[in-house]
Each structure stands twice: as C-alpha cells, then as structure tokens.
Short mmCIF file of C-alpha atoms and ligand atoms in Angstrom, two decimals:
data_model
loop_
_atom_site.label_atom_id
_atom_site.label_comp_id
_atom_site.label_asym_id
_atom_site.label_seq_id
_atom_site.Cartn_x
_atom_site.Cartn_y
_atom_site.Cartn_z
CA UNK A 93 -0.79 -13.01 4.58
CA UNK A 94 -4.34 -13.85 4.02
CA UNK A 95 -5.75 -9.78 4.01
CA UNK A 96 -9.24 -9.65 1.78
CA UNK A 97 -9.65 -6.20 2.72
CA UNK A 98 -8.20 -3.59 1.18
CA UNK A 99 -8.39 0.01 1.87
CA UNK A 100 -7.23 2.39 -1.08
CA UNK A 101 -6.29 5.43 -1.70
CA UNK A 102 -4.93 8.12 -4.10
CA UNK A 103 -4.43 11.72 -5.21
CA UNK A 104 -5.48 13.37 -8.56
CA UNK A 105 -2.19 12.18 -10.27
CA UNK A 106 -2.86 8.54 -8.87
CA UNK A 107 -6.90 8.49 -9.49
CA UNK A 108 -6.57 6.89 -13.00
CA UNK A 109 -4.46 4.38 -11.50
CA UNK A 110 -6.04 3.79 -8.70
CA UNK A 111 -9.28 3.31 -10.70
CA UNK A 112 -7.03 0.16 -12.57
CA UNK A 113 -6.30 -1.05 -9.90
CA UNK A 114 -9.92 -0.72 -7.56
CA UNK A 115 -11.21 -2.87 -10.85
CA UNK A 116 -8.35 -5.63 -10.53
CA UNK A 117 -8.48 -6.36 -6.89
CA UNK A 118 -12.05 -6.62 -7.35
CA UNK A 119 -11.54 -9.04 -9.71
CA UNK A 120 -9.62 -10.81 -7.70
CA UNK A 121 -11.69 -11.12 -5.00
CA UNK A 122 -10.80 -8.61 -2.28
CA UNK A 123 -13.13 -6.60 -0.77
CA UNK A 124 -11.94 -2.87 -1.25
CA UNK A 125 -12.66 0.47 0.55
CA UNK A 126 -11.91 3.24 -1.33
CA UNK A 127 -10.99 6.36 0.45
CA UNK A 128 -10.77 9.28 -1.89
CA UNK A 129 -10.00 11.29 -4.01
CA UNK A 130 -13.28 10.59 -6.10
CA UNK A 131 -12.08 12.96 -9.10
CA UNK A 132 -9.31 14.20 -10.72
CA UNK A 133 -9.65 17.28 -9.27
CA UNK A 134 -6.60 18.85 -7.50
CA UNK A 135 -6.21 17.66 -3.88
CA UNK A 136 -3.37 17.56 -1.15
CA UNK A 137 -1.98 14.08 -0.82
CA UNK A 138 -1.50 13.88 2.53
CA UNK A 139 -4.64 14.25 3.53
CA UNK A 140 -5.34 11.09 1.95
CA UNK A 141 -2.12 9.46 3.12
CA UNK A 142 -2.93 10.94 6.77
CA UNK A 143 -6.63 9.17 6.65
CA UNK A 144 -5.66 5.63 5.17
CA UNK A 145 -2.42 5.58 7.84
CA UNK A 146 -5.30 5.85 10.56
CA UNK A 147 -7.87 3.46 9.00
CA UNK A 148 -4.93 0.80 8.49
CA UNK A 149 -3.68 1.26 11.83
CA UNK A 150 -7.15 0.73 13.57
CA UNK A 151 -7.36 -3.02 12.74
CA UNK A 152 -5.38 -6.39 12.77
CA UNK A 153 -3.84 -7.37 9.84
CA UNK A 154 -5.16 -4.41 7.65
CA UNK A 155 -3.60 -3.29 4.89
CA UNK A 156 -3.26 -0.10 2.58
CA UNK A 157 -2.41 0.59 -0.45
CA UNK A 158 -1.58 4.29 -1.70
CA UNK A 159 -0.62 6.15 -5.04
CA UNK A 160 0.11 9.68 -5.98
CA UNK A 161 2.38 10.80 -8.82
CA UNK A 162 5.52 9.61 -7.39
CA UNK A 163 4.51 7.34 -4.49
CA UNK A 164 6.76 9.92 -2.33
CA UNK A 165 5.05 12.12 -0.81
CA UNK A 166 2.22 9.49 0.24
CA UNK A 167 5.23 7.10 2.00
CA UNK A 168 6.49 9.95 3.23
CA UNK A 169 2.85 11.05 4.98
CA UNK A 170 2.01 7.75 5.80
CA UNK A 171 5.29 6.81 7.64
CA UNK A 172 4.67 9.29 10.15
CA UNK A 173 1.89 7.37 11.99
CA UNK A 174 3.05 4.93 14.31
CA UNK A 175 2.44 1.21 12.98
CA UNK A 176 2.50 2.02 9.53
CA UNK A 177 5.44 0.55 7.24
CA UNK A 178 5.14 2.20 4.27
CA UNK A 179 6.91 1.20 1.31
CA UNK A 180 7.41 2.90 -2.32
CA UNK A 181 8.02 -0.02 -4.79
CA UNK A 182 8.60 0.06 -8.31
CA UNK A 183 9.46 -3.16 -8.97
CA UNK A 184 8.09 -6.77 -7.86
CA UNK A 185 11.22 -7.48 -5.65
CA UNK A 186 10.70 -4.72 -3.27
CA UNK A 187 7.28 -5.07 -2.54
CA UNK A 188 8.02 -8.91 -2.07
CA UNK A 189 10.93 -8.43 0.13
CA UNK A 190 9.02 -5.74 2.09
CA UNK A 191 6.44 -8.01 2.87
CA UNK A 192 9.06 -10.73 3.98
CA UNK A 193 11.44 -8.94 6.06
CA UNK A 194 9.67 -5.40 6.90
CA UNK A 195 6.13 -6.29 7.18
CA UNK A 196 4.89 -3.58 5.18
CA UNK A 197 1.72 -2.22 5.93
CA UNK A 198 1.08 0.00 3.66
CA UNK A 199 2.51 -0.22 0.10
CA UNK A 200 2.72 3.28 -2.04
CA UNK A 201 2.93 3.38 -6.13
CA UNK A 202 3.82 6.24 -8.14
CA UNK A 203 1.19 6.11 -11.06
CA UNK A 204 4.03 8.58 -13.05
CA UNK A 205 6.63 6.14 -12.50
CA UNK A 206 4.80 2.69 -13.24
CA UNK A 207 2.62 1.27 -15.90
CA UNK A 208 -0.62 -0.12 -15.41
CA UNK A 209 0.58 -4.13 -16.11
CA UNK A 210 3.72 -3.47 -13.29
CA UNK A 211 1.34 -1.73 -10.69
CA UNK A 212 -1.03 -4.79 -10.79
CA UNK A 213 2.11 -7.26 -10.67
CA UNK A 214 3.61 -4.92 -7.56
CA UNK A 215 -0.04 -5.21 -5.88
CA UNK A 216 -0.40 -8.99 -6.66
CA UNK A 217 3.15 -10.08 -5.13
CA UNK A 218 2.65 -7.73 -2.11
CA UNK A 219 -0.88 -8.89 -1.27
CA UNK A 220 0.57 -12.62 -1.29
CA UNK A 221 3.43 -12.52 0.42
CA UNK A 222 3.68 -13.55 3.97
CA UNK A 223 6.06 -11.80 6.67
CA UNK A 224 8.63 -14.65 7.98
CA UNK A 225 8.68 -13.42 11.25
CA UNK A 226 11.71 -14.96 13.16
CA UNK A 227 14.24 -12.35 13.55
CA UNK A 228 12.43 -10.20 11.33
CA UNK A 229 10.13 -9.80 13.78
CA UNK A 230 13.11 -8.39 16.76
CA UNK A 231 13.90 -5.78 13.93
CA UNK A 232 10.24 -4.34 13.37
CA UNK A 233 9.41 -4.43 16.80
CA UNK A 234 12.70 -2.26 17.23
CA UNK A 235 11.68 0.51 14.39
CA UNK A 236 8.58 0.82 16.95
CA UNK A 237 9.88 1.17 19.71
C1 RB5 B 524 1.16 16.02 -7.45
O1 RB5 B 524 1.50 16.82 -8.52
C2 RB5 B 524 2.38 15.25 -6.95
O2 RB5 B 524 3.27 16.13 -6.33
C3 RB5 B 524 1.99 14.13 -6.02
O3 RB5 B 524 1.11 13.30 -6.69
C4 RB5 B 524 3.10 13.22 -5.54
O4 RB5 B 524 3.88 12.76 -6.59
C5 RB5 B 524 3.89 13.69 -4.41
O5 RB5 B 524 4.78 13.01 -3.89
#
C-alpha cells in the first residue's frame, strides 16, 4: 500500500488519542485530514464514523483511520457503508493480517483499550502493509456483492 493520505477521525473519548497519533503520522510523513471532533466535548460517534466512511469511500486507495473509547461503536458505524472494511485491532497482528487478506479500509482503535506506544505500532503496521490480492481478492469482492 503506498496511501500518504490519511483521513482521521475520533470522538471525545478518542480525541487525546487521536491528537498522538495526528502528531506521529505527521511525523512520518503522511499528509492527514482531520475530521472532527475538535474538543473533548461530548459528541455522538457515529456521526464521525458516518462522515469518514463517506470521505474514504469517495477516492481510490483512501484510507481511514477511526477511534472512540472502544473502537466498537465506530467499526460498527463505519461498516455500514458499502466499500468500507472496517477493522477494530488491538494488537499488531490483526491490523497486519487485515490489510493482507481483508483489505481493510478503514482501521478503528479503542483509545480505552490501547496505549499510546501500541496505537502508533497498530497504525504503523496497517499503513505498510500491502493487500495480496490473489484469492483474497474473490473473497472481498464477495462481502460486496
Ligand atoms: C463513549 O463513552 C463511548 O461509548 C464511545 O467512545 C465508544 O467506545 C463506543 O463504541
């Protein structure tokens, strides 16, 4: 995968988080869009989930990334728009195996569930890791249609 773009997203219980991790993909050279929320002021998650699902599915290759408390409710949300594979990981195997065989679009982090150090690790693995295509590719291309 060779995505520079990022668009982000989060709730109130992800905005700390999200603020981590805005800083490190900086750093790291991708270009990020940040989507809301801007404080840490109570707001509905998937409204946030709903927006980024429609932003990610409006361009090639485009990918999201998405974080509330849990990472639920924002997988949940963003599932429900057709093209998006969104994926809750807590741990570096998922996200890379999501990227291999599901070709996860979206990728969801619960900011009360993982640390700051694991969230970047999660975002770095997913962000490198190519789909293989193959017959991966029959078995997306069956979840959408
Ligand atoms: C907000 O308290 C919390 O419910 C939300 O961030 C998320 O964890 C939902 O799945």
């Amino acid at each position: 995968m060779n995505v520079k773009k990022i668009i982000i997203g989060s709730d109130h219980a992800g905005y700390d988080l999200k603020t981590v991790l805005i800083e490190y993909l900086k750093e790291n050279h991708y270009k990020v869009e940040d989507i809301g929320c801007f404080s840490k002021e109570s707001v509905d998650y998937p409204i946030i989930a709903k927006k980024l699902a429609g932003k990610v599915i409006q361009g090639e290759d485009k990918k999201g990334i998405l974080i509330c408390g849990t990472g639920i409710g924002m997988n949940i949300t963003a599932n429900k728009t057709k093209g998006i594979r969104a994926v809750v990981c807590s741990d570096t195997t998922s996200a890379k195996y999501s990227r291999l065989h599901n070709d996860s679009n979206v990728l969801c982090l619960g900011a009360r569930i993982v640390g700051e150090y694991l969230a970047k690790d999660i975002c770095d693995i997913w962000l490198k890791t190519s789909f293989e295509g193959d017959r991966h590719l029959r078995r997306v291309t069956l979840i959408e249609n």
